[in-house]
Amino acid sequence: MTRIAIIGAGGSGTAAALALADLPDVEHLEVFEEKGGIGGEAFDTPDQGHLCNTSVAGMSLRADDDFHFSRWLGGNNNSPLQEQFVPRQLYRNYLRSSLENLRLGNSGQQVNITNEKVSKIFIRDTGVALVGSSQNPHEFDEVVLAPGLSALNRPSGITDRSTSLREYNSPYDPGFQRFLQEHPGSVVGVLGTKLSAIDAARSVLAASSRVVMVSPSGQLPAVRKENPLGSPFPIGIRRFKDWSSSPQRFCQGLSNYLAQFGENYGKSELLGERVEESASSQLRSDIVAASEGKSHWQLAVGEFVDLANEHWSELSSRKMFALKKAIYRWIVRYVSAMPLENAILLDLAFREGSLVVHGSDHFIHRGDKKFELHGPGRKIEELDALVWAAGFKSSNWKFDGRSVLELAGDDEEVGALPVSRRLAVERSSGKPLPHIWAVGNTTRGRYPIVNAIRTSVLQAHDLKSRFLAAAPRRFYCTSSASSTSHKILRGE
Ligand SMILES: Cc1cc2nc3c(=O)[nH]c(=O)nc-3n(C[C@H](O)[C@H](O)[C@H](O)COP(=O)(O)OP(=O)(O)OC[C@H]3O[C@@H](n4cnc5c(N)ncnc54)[C@H](O)[C@@H]3O)c2cc1C
């Protein structure tokens, strides 16, 4: 019988718990969560307007049951709910109820949830010992890391944190929401211009404050109507492989393909290095296209992402890298499209002057009391607060090279256990690291395109299969892309 620990009760830890609870030989399953709440980084927001950026169909916690979330929401297997983008808070409730009610398949025993931060893992021949804030070691046979990402991407100009400056980790940070309520009329800098940045902007505008968004591209995501429409013409593996032969062929092929779904999204310049329009005028043309229902491309992209995740690992790494580079910008912009309602809100804010978006020639400095936005050669304005919506670096776990994984201090900027390092450890020692497995955001970097909850769910499923098959115990960082297909958006 096996005793398994999972570190982290975010989407990945919860998906892993659901998958592993079914294993026939699990005697004890325990999830450690430092924050006390279940749901992790991405779904802890009270704002009902903060929607998941993946439709219900792609967010089931069970890889073998696509309708698990939809049924939890009260729908059935044919429900149109599958295509909807629901509030993040609902998804957190789904994570919470799935984990809190989870029982082991063999004994019916409740899965333990322990409110404790794990800071060290001692690897022994026979298993592992976890040490956390309680200082009492917990003994397990296997441990699954699902701690997400913690160190933030910091652009130049910001080197350290200060408690006197108001800086928030994400738009979903409860402290950020409190700040907005208590300080209407503030000027708030948002680092990033993608979907979580749009959520930040939404909250700032609702609090009658001014938003200054900054990102390297200075581009907002495209706009989608509430529901994706109809089914795309299938891309097919043959066509995909043909396009994959070079980045140019890829751009041309995809461009022609998308032309079938509506003029606005097939234009080849959209696939180029940079869309040469300002954020506001681009936004306006996107609003028109979305209002007219030209949103089929979303489904096409969903299918494309699945194919790419399945088949790119078969390409040489050089070719894969070139292709990734060629379409990265494109995927970020088009897969993660914002709801039409948010686009209209931003458009209004642009017109009123309560929203500005800056590109790569602007950066933010830490002033004495406030943050400062600098443009080419001059300070442009002062910011009362700053919110990060710029993505995450890898987790800050440190491996001492022998047998201890340690959580680095908060001031440690560079993640200490990126996948590449772990793989290097595996190679240099010549033998695998036993008893340690990992799922979710902490494994980032192994995935060709997009990391979403579907990735974690498939990783959890893969993990279960490996445990079931009693595969030789080795350090596991992610399922290889070829064994998974994560559906970001679905056509069926
Ligand atoms: C801003 C944002 C928005 C996203 N939106 C979507 C979306 O709409 N749809 C979608 O499909 N995907 C979305 N994703 C991706 C999705 O969140 C992740 O793929 C998925 O939730 C997995 O996250 P995670 O569990 O790996 O990490 P997290 O959500 O970060 O969870 C990790 C958990 O581990 C805990 N923890 C960390 N260290 C320790 C420790 N030492 N001891 C105990 N506990 C610890 C943390 O407190 C946290 O609760 C989003 C991601 C982000 C960052």
Coordinates of C-alpha atoms and ligand atoms in Angstrom, one line a residue:
M1 CA 0.0 0.0 0.0
T2 CA 1.3 3.5 -0.9
R3 CA 1.2 6.7 1.0
I4 CA 1.2 9.8 -1.3
A5 CA 1.6 13.5 -0.6
I6 CA 0.7 16.3 -2.9
I7 CA 2.1 19.7 -2.4
G8 CA -0.3 22.5 -3.4
A9 CA -4.0 22.6 -3.7
G10 CA -4.3 24.6 -6.9
G11 CA -5.8 23.2 -10.1
S12 CA -2.9 20.8 -10.6
G13 CA -2.8 19.5 -7.0
T14 CA -6.5 19.0 -7.1
A15 CA -6.4 17.2 -10.5
A16 CA -3.6 15.0 -9.2
A17 CA -5.6 14.1 -6.1
L18 CA -8.6 13.2 -8.1
A19 CA -6.6 11.0 -10.4
L20 CA -4.5 9.3 -7.7
A21 CA -7.4 8.7 -5.3
D22 CA -8.7 6.1 -7.8
L23 CA -5.5 4.0 -7.6
P24 CA -6.1 0.6 -6.1
D25 CA -3.2 0.5 -3.7
V26 CA -3.3 4.0 -2.1
E27 CA -3.5 3.7 1.6
H28 CA -3.2 7.4 2.4
L29 CA -3.4 10.6 0.3
E30 CA -2.6 14.0 1.8
V31 CA -2.7 17.4 0.1
F32 CA -0.5 20.1 1.7
E33 CA -1.6 23.7 1.1
E34 CA 0.1 26.7 2.6
K35 CA -2.6 29.3 2.1
G36 CA -5.4 27.4 3.8
G37 CA -7.7 27.7 0.8
I38 CA -8.2 25.5 -2.2
G39 CA -7.9 26.8 -5.7
G40 CA -4.5 28.2 -6.2
E41 CA -3.3 31.4 -7.9
A42 CA -5.7 31.8 -10.8
F43 CA -9.2 31.5 -9.5
D44 CA -9.3 33.3 -6.2
T45 CA -11.2 36.4 -7.2
P46 CA -14.5 37.8 -5.9
D47 CA -15.2 39.7 -9.1
Q48 CA -17.9 37.9 -11.1
G49 CA -16.6 39.6 -14.2
H50 CA -13.3 37.8 -14.0
L51 CA -14.0 34.9 -16.3
C52 CA -12.0 31.8 -16.9
N53 CA -10.2 32.2 -20.2
T54 CA -11.0 28.6 -21.3
S55 CA -14.5 27.4 -21.9
V56 CA -16.2 24.9 -19.6
A57 CA -15.4 22.1 -22.1
G58 CA -11.7 22.5 -21.5
M59 CA -11.8 22.7 -17.7
S60 CA -13.0 19.3 -16.5
L61 CA -10.8 18.0 -13.6
R62 CA -11.0 14.5 -15.0
A63 CA -9.2 13.5 -18.1
D64 CA -11.6 10.6 -18.7
D65 CA -14.8 12.6 -18.1
D66 CA -15.1 15.7 -20.3
F67 CA -18.4 16.7 -18.8
H68 CA -17.4 16.6 -15.1
F69 CA -17.4 20.4 -14.7
S70 CA -20.4 20.9 -16.9
R71 CA -22.4 18.5 -14.7
W72 CA -21.1 20.1 -11.5
L73 CA -22.5 23.4 -12.9
G74 CA -25.9 21.7 -13.4
G75 CA -25.7 20.9 -17.1
N76 CA -25.8 17.5 -18.8
N77 CA -23.6 16.0 -21.4
N78 CA -25.1 18.0 -24.3
S79 CA -25.4 21.2 -22.4
P80 CA -24.5 24.5 -24.2
L81 CA -22.7 25.3 -20.9
Q82 CA -19.8 23.4 -22.4
E83 CA -19.0 26.4 -24.6
Q84 CA -19.3 29.1 -22.0
F85 CA -16.7 31.0 -20.1
V86 CA -17.8 31.1 -16.5
P87 CA -16.6 33.3 -13.5
R88 CA -13.3 32.2 -12.0
Q89 CA -14.9 32.1 -8.6
L90 CA -17.2 29.3 -9.8
Y91 CA -14.2 27.3 -10.9
R92 CA -12.6 27.8 -7.5
N93 CA -15.8 26.4 -5.9
Y94 CA -15.7 23.4 -8.2
L95 CA -12.0 22.8 -7.2
R96 CA -12.8 23.1 -3.6
S97 CA -15.9 20.9 -3.6
S98 CA -14.1 18.2 -5.7
L99 CA -11.2 18.1 -3.3
E100 CA -13.1 18.4 0.0
N101 CA -15.5 15.6 -1.0
L102 CA -12.8 13.3 -2.3
R103 CA -12.5 9.8 -1.0
L104 CA -10.1 7.0 -1.8
G105 CA -11.5 4.6 -4.3
N106 CA -10.4 1.4 -2.4
S107 CA -11.3 2.2 1.2
G108 CA -13.6 5.2 1.0
Q109 CA -11.3 7.0 3.4
Q110 CA -11.3 10.8 3.1
V111 CA -8.4 12.5 1.4
N112 CA -6.5 14.7 4.0
I113 CA -6.0 18.4 3.4
T114 CA -3.4 19.8 5.6
N115 CA -2.9 23.6 6.0
E116 CA 0.9 23.6 6.1
K117 CA 3.7 25.1 4.0
V118 CA 6.2 22.3 3.1
S119 CA 9.7 23.7 3.0
K120 CA 11.9 20.6 2.7
I121 CA 11.7 17.2 1.2
F122 CA 14.3 14.6 2.3
I123 CA 14.7 11.8 -0.2
R124 CA 15.5 8.5 1.2
D125 CA 15.9 5.1 -0.4
T126 CA 12.5 3.9 0.9
G127 CA 10.5 7.1 0.4
V128 CA 10.5 10.7 1.4
A129 CA 10.1 12.9 4.5
L130 CA 8.4 16.3 4.2
V131 CA 9.1 19.0 6.7
G132 CA 6.9 22.0 6.9
S133 CA 6.0 24.8 9.3
S134 CA 5.0 22.3 12.0
Q135 CA 8.6 20.9 11.9
N136 CA 7.2 17.4 12.3
P137 CA 8.4 15.2 9.4
H138 CA 5.7 13.6 7.4
E139 CA 6.6 10.2 5.9
F140 CA 5.4 9.2 2.5
D141 CA 6.3 6.8 -0.2
E142 CA 5.8 9.3 -3.1
V143 CA 5.4 13.0 -3.3
V144 CA 3.8 15.0 -6.2
L145 CA 4.9 18.6 -6.5
A146 CA 2.1 21.0 -7.5
P147 CA 3.3 24.3 -6.0
G148 CA 2.7 26.4 -9.1
L149 CA 5.0 29.3 -9.9
S150 CA 6.0 31.9 -7.5
A151 CA 8.8 34.2 -8.6
L152 CA 7.4 36.9 -10.8
N153 CA 8.7 38.2 -14.1
R154 CA 10.3 41.6 -13.3
P155 CA 10.9 44.0 -16.1
S156 CA 14.0 46.2 -15.9
G157 CA 13.6 49.1 -13.5
I158 CA 12.2 47.0 -10.6
T159 CA 14.8 45.3 -8.6
D160 CA 13.3 44.8 -5.2
R161 CA 10.1 44.9 -3.2
S162 CA 9.2 47.4 -0.6
T163 CA 6.4 47.3 1.8
S164 CA 5.7 51.0 1.5
L165 CA 5.0 50.6 -2.2
R166 CA 1.8 49.1 -3.3
E167 CA 2.5 46.2 -5.5
Y168 CA 0.3 43.2 -6.0
N169 CA 1.0 39.7 -7.4
S170 CA -2.1 39.4 -9.6
P171 CA -5.4 41.0 -10.3
Y172 CA -6.9 38.2 -8.3
D173 CA -5.0 39.1 -5.2
P174 CA -7.5 40.1 -2.5
G175 CA -5.2 42.8 -1.3
F176 CA -5.4 44.5 -4.7
Q177 CA -9.2 44.4 -4.7
R178 CA -9.1 46.0 -1.2
F179 CA -6.7 48.7 -2.4
L180 CA -9.1 49.6 -5.2
Q181 CA -12.0 49.9 -2.9
E182 CA -10.2 52.0 -0.4
H183 CA -8.4 54.3 -2.9
P184 CA -10.8 55.4 -5.7
G185 CA -9.3 57.8 -8.2
S186 CA -5.8 56.3 -8.1
V187 CA -3.5 55.7 -11.0
V188 CA -2.7 52.0 -11.3
G189 CA 0.0 50.5 -13.4
V190 CA -0.8 47.1 -14.9
L191 CA 2.2 45.0 -16.0
G192 CA 1.0 43.1 -19.0
T193 CA -1.7 43.5 -21.7
K194 CA -3.1 39.9 -21.9
L195 CA -6.2 38.4 -20.3
S196 CA -5.3 38.8 -16.6
A197 CA -4.2 42.4 -17.4
I198 CA -7.6 43.0 -18.9
D199 CA -9.2 41.6 -15.7
A200 CA -7.0 44.0 -13.7
A201 CA -8.0 46.9 -15.9
R202 CA -11.7 46.0 -15.5
S203 CA -11.4 46.1 -11.7
V204 CA -9.5 49.5 -11.8
L205 CA -12.0 51.1 -14.1
A206 CA -14.9 49.8 -11.9
A207 CA -13.2 51.6 -9.0
S208 CA -13.2 54.9 -10.9
S209 CA -9.4 54.8 -11.1
R210 CA -7.1 55.3 -14.1
V211 CA -5.2 52.3 -15.8
V212 CA -1.8 52.4 -17.3
M213 CA -1.0 49.1 -19.0
V214 CA 2.5 48.3 -20.1
S215 CA 3.9 45.3 -22.0
P216 CA 6.6 44.6 -24.5
S217 CA 4.1 44.3 -27.3
G218 CA 1.6 46.9 -26.1
Q219 CA -1.1 44.8 -27.7
L220 CA -4.4 43.7 -26.3
P221 CA -5.8 40.3 -27.0
A222 CA -8.3 39.8 -29.7
V223 CA -12.0 39.9 -28.9
R224 CA -14.5 37.0 -28.9
K225 CA -18.2 36.8 -28.7
E226 CA -19.7 35.0 -25.8
N227 CA -19.9 31.6 -27.6
P228 CA -17.6 30.2 -30.2
L229 CA -19.6 29.4 -33.3
G230 CA -20.1 26.2 -35.2
S231 CA -17.4 23.8 -36.1
P232 CA -14.2 24.5 -38.0
F233 CA -13.1 22.6 -41.0
P234 CA -10.7 20.1 -39.6
I235 CA -7.0 20.9 -40.0
G236 CA -5.9 17.2 -40.0
I237 CA -2.6 15.8 -39.2
R238 CA -1.4 15.6 -42.8
R239 CA -2.0 19.3 -43.4
F240 CA -0.5 20.2 -40.0
K241 CA 2.7 18.2 -40.8
D242 CA 3.0 19.9 -44.2
W243 CA 2.8 23.3 -42.6
S244 CA 5.2 22.3 -39.9
S245 CA 8.0 21.9 -42.5
S246 CA 9.0 25.5 -42.1
P247 CA 7.9 28.6 -40.2
Q248 CA 7.1 30.4 -43.5
R249 CA 5.0 27.5 -44.7
F250 CA 3.3 27.4 -41.4
C251 CA 2.3 31.1 -41.5
Q252 CA 1.1 30.8 -45.1
G253 CA -0.9 27.6 -44.5
L254 CA -2.5 28.8 -41.3
S255 CA -3.2 32.2 -42.9
N256 CA -5.0 30.6 -45.9
Y257 CA -6.9 28.3 -43.6
L258 CA -8.1 31.0 -41.3
A259 CA -9.3 33.0 -44.3
Q260 CA -12.2 30.5 -44.4
F261 CA -13.5 31.7 -41.1
G262 CA -13.9 35.4 -41.8
E263 CA -11.9 38.0 -43.6
N264 CA -10.6 39.8 -40.5
Y265 CA -8.8 36.8 -39.2
G266 CA -7.2 35.5 -42.3
K267 CA -5.1 38.4 -43.3
S268 CA -1.5 37.4 -43.5
E269 CA -0.3 40.6 -41.8
L270 CA -1.9 39.3 -38.6
L271 CA 0.6 36.5 -38.7
G272 CA 3.6 38.8 -39.1
E273 CA 5.9 40.0 -36.5
R274 CA 3.8 42.9 -35.3
V275 CA 0.4 44.2 -36.0
E276 CA 1.1 47.8 -37.0
E277 CA -2.0 49.3 -35.5
S278 CA -2.3 51.0 -32.1
A279 CA -4.1 49.0 -29.4
S280 CA -7.2 51.2 -29.5
S281 CA -7.8 51.0 -33.2
Q282 CA -7.1 47.3 -33.3
L283 CA -9.5 46.9 -30.5
R284 CA -12.2 48.7 -32.4
S285 CA -11.9 46.6 -35.5
D286 CA -11.8 43.5 -33.3
I287 CA -15.1 44.6 -31.7
V288 CA -16.7 44.9 -35.1
A289 CA -15.5 41.5 -36.2
A290 CA -16.6 39.8 -33.0
S291 CA -20.0 41.5 -33.1
E292 CA -20.5 40.2 -36.6
G293 CA -19.8 36.7 -35.3
K294 CA -16.5 36.1 -37.1
S295 CA -15.2 34.1 -34.2
H296 CA -14.7 30.7 -35.9
W297 CA -11.0 31.1 -35.8
Q298 CA -11.1 30.3 -32.0
L299 CA -12.2 26.8 -32.7
A300 CA -9.6 26.4 -35.5
V301 CA -6.9 27.6 -33.2
G302 CA -8.1 25.2 -30.5
E303 CA -7.8 22.3 -32.9
F304 CA -4.5 23.5 -34.1
V305 CA -3.1 23.8 -30.5
D306 CA -4.1 20.2 -29.8
L307 CA -2.3 19.0 -33.0
A308 CA 0.7 21.0 -32.2
N309 CA 1.0 19.8 -28.7
E310 CA 0.7 16.2 -29.9
H311 CA 3.0 16.3 -32.9
W312 CA 5.6 19.0 -32.4
S313 CA 7.6 16.8 -30.1
E314 CA 8.2 14.6 -33.1
L315 CA 10.0 17.4 -34.9
S316 CA 13.7 18.2 -34.3
S317 CA 14.2 20.6 -31.5
R318 CA 15.6 23.3 -33.8
K319 CA 12.7 23.2 -36.1
M320 CA 10.3 23.2 -33.1
F321 CA 12.0 26.2 -31.6
A322 CA 11.8 28.1 -34.9
L323 CA 8.1 27.3 -35.3
K324 CA 7.3 28.1 -31.7
K325 CA 8.9 31.5 -32.1
A326 CA 7.1 32.1 -35.4
I327 CA 3.7 31.6 -33.9
Y328 CA 4.1 32.4 -30.2
R329 CA 2.9 35.9 -30.5
W330 CA 0.0 34.8 -32.7
I331 CA -1.2 32.1 -30.3
V332 CA -1.1 34.4 -27.3
R333 CA -3.1 37.0 -29.1
Y334 CA -5.7 34.7 -30.6
V335 CA -6.2 31.8 -28.3
S336 CA -6.8 33.9 -25.3
A337 CA -9.4 36.3 -26.6
M338 CA -11.2 38.6 -24.4
P339 CA -15.0 38.8 -24.0
L340 CA -16.7 41.4 -26.1
E341 CA -18.1 43.0 -23.0
N342 CA -14.6 43.7 -21.7
A343 CA -13.6 45.1 -25.1
I344 CA -16.4 47.5 -25.1
L345 CA -15.5 48.7 -21.6
L346 CA -11.9 49.2 -22.6
D347 CA -12.9 51.0 -25.8
L348 CA -15.0 53.5 -23.7
A349 CA -12.1 53.9 -21.3
F350 CA -9.7 54.7 -24.2
R351 CA -12.1 57.3 -25.4
E352 CA -12.5 58.9 -21.9
G353 CA -8.7 58.8 -21.3
S354 CA -9.0 56.6 -18.3
L355 CA -7.0 53.9 -20.0
V356 CA -3.6 54.0 -21.8
V357 CA -1.5 51.2 -23.2
H358 CA 2.2 51.5 -23.7
G359 CA 4.6 49.3 -25.6
S360 CA 8.3 48.2 -25.2
D361 CA 9.8 51.7 -25.2
H362 CA 8.2 52.4 -21.8
F363 CA 9.2 51.0 -18.4
I364 CA 8.5 51.4 -14.8
H365 CA 10.8 52.6 -12.1
R366 CA 10.5 52.3 -8.4
G367 CA 10.4 55.9 -7.0
D368 CA 10.7 56.8 -3.3
K369 CA 7.0 56.6 -2.6
K370 CA 5.4 55.7 -5.9
F371 CA 6.2 53.8 -9.0
E372 CA 7.1 56.0 -12.0
L373 CA 6.3 55.3 -15.6
H374 CA 9.1 56.3 -18.0
G375 CA 8.9 56.8 -21.7
P376 CA 11.8 57.4 -24.1
G377 CA 14.0 59.9 -22.1
R378 CA 11.4 61.2 -19.6
K379 CA 9.2 60.4 -16.7
I380 CA 5.5 60.3 -17.9
E381 CA 3.5 59.8 -14.7
E382 CA 3.4 58.5 -11.2
L383 CA 1.6 55.3 -10.3
D384 CA -0.1 54.8 -6.9
A385 CA 0.0 51.0 -7.2
L386 CA 1.3 48.3 -9.5
V387 CA -0.3 45.0 -10.3
W388 CA 1.5 42.1 -12.0
A389 CA -0.3 40.5 -14.8
A390 CA 2.8 39.5 -16.7
G391 CA 3.2 35.8 -16.2
F392 CA 5.4 33.9 -13.9
K393 CA 8.8 32.4 -13.8
S394 CA 9.5 29.0 -12.5
S395 CA 9.0 27.8 -8.9
N396 CA 11.6 28.7 -6.3
W397 CA 12.5 25.2 -5.1
K398 CA 16.1 24.5 -4.7
F399 CA 17.9 21.2 -5.1
D400 CA 21.1 20.9 -3.1
G401 CA 22.6 18.3 -5.6
R402 CA 22.4 15.5 -3.1
S403 CA 19.1 14.7 -1.4
V404 CA 17.3 17.9 -0.3
L405 CA 14.8 20.0 -2.1
E406 CA 14.4 23.3 -0.3
L407 CA 12.1 26.2 -0.7
A408 CA 14.2 29.3 -1.3
G409 CA 13.5 32.5 0.5
D410 CA 11.0 35.0 -0.9
D411 CA 13.8 37.3 -2.0
E412 CA 15.2 34.6 -4.3
E413 CA 14.5 35.9 -7.7
V414 CA 15.4 33.1 -10.1
G415 CA 13.5 29.9 -9.8
A416 CA 15.7 27.1 -8.5
L417 CA 14.0 24.1 -9.8
P418 CA 13.2 24.7 -13.5
V419 CA 12.7 21.7 -15.5
S420 CA 16.0 22.0 -17.3
R421 CA 17.9 22.0 -14.0
R422 CA 16.0 18.9 -12.9
L423 CA 16.8 17.1 -16.1
A424 CA 20.4 18.1 -15.7
V425 CA 20.4 16.7 -12.2
E426 CA 19.0 13.5 -13.6
R427 CA 21.7 13.3 -16.3
S428 CA 24.7 14.4 -14.2
S429 CA 24.0 12.0 -11.4
G430 CA 23.5 9.2 -13.9
K431 CA 20.6 8.0 -11.9
P432 CA 17.1 9.2 -11.6
L433 CA 15.7 11.1 -8.6
P434 CA 13.3 8.7 -6.9
H435 CA 9.8 9.2 -5.4
I436 CA 9.4 12.8 -6.6
W437 CA 6.9 13.7 -9.3
A438 CA 5.6 17.0 -10.5
V439 CA 2.5 18.4 -12.2
G440 CA 1.2 21.8 -13.3
N441 CA 2.7 25.2 -13.6
T442 CA 5.9 24.2 -11.9
T443 CA 6.7 22.0 -14.9
R444 CA 6.3 24.9 -17.3
G445 CA 8.8 25.1 -20.1
R446 CA 8.1 21.5 -21.3
Y447 CA 5.0 22.5 -23.1
P448 CA 5.2 23.6 -26.7
I449 CA 2.4 26.2 -26.6
V450 CA 0.0 27.0 -23.9
N451 CA -0.3 26.0 -20.3
A452 CA -3.8 25.7 -19.0
I453 CA -5.7 23.6 -16.5
R454 CA -6.2 21.0 -19.2
T455 CA -2.4 20.4 -19.2
S456 CA -2.4 19.7 -15.5
V457 CA -5.4 17.3 -15.8
L458 CA -3.6 15.4 -18.5
Q459 CA -0.4 15.3 -16.6
A460 CA -2.4 14.0 -13.6
H461 CA -3.9 11.3 -15.7
D462 CA -0.5 10.4 -17.1
L463 CA 0.8 10.2 -13.6
K464 CA -1.9 7.8 -12.6
S465 CA -1.2 5.6 -15.6
R466 CA 2.5 5.5 -14.7
F467 CA 1.7 4.5 -11.1
L468 CA -0.7 1.9 -12.3
A469 CA 1.8 0.4 -14.7
A470 CA 4.3 0.5 -11.9
A471 CA 6.8 2.1 -14.2
P472 CA 10.4 2.1 -12.9
R473 CA 10.5 5.0 -10.4
R474 CA 12.3 7.9 -11.9
F475 CA 12.0 11.6 -11.6
Y476 CA 9.1 12.7 -13.6
C477 CA 8.8 16.3 -14.8
T478 CA 5.9 16.3 -17.2
S479 CA 4.2 13.9 -19.5
S480 CA 5.9 14.3 -22.9
A481 CA 4.0 16.4 -25.3
S482 CA 3.5 13.4 -27.6
S483 CA 1.5 11.5 -25.0
T484 CA -0.9 14.3 -24.3
S485 CA -3.2 16.4 -26.2
H486 CA -4.6 19.3 -24.3
K487 CA -7.6 20.9 -25.7
I488 CA -7.8 24.6 -25.1
L489 CA -10.9 25.2 -27.1
R490 CA -13.0 22.5 -28.6
G491 CA -15.1 22.2 -31.7
E492 CA -17.2 19.2 -30.9
Ligands
LIG1 C1 -3.3 34.4 -13.8 C2 -3.7 33.1 -14.3 C3 -4.9 32.8 -15.0 C4 -5.2 31.5 -15.5 N1 -6.4 31.3 -16.1 C5 -6.7 30.1 -16.5 C6 -8.0 29.8 -17.1 O1 -8.8 30.7 -17.2 N2 -8.2 28.6 -17.6 C7 -7.2 27.6 -17.5 O2 -7.5 26.5 -18.0 N3 -6.0 27.8 -17.0 C8 -5.7 29.0 -16.5 N4 -4.5 29.3 -15.9 C9 -3.5 28.2 -15.9 C10 -3.9 27.4 -14.6 O3 -4.1 28.2 -13.5 C11 -2.9 26.5 -14.3 O4 -2.5 25.7 -15.4 C12 -3.5 25.5 -13.2 O5 -4.4 26.1 -12.4 C13 -2.4 24.9 -12.4 O6 -1.9 25.8 -11.5 P1 -1.1 25.1 -10.3 O7 -2.0 24.3 -9.5 O8 0.1 24.4 -11.0 O9 -0.5 26.3 -9.5 P2 -1.2 27.4 -8.5 O10 -2.6 27.7 -8.9 O11 -0.2 28.4 -8.3 O12 -1.4 26.5 -7.2 C14 -0.3 26.1 -6.4 C15 -0.7 26.0 -5.0 O13 0.4 25.4 -4.2 C16 0.5 26.1 -3.0 N5 1.9 25.9 -2.5 C17 3.0 26.4 -3.2 N6 4.1 26.1 -2.5 C18 3.7 25.4 -1.4 C19 4.3 24.8 -0.3 N7 5.7 24.8 -0.2 N8 3.6 24.1 0.6 C20 2.3 24.0 0.5 N9 1.6 24.6 -0.5 C21 2.2 25.3 -1.4 C22 0.1 27.5 -3.3 O14 -0.4 28.2 -2.1 C23 -1.0 27.3 -4.3 O15 -2.3 27.2 -3.7 C24 -4.2 30.5 -15.4 C25 -3.0 30.8 -14.8 C26 -2.7 32.0 -14.2 C27 -1.4 32.2 -13.5

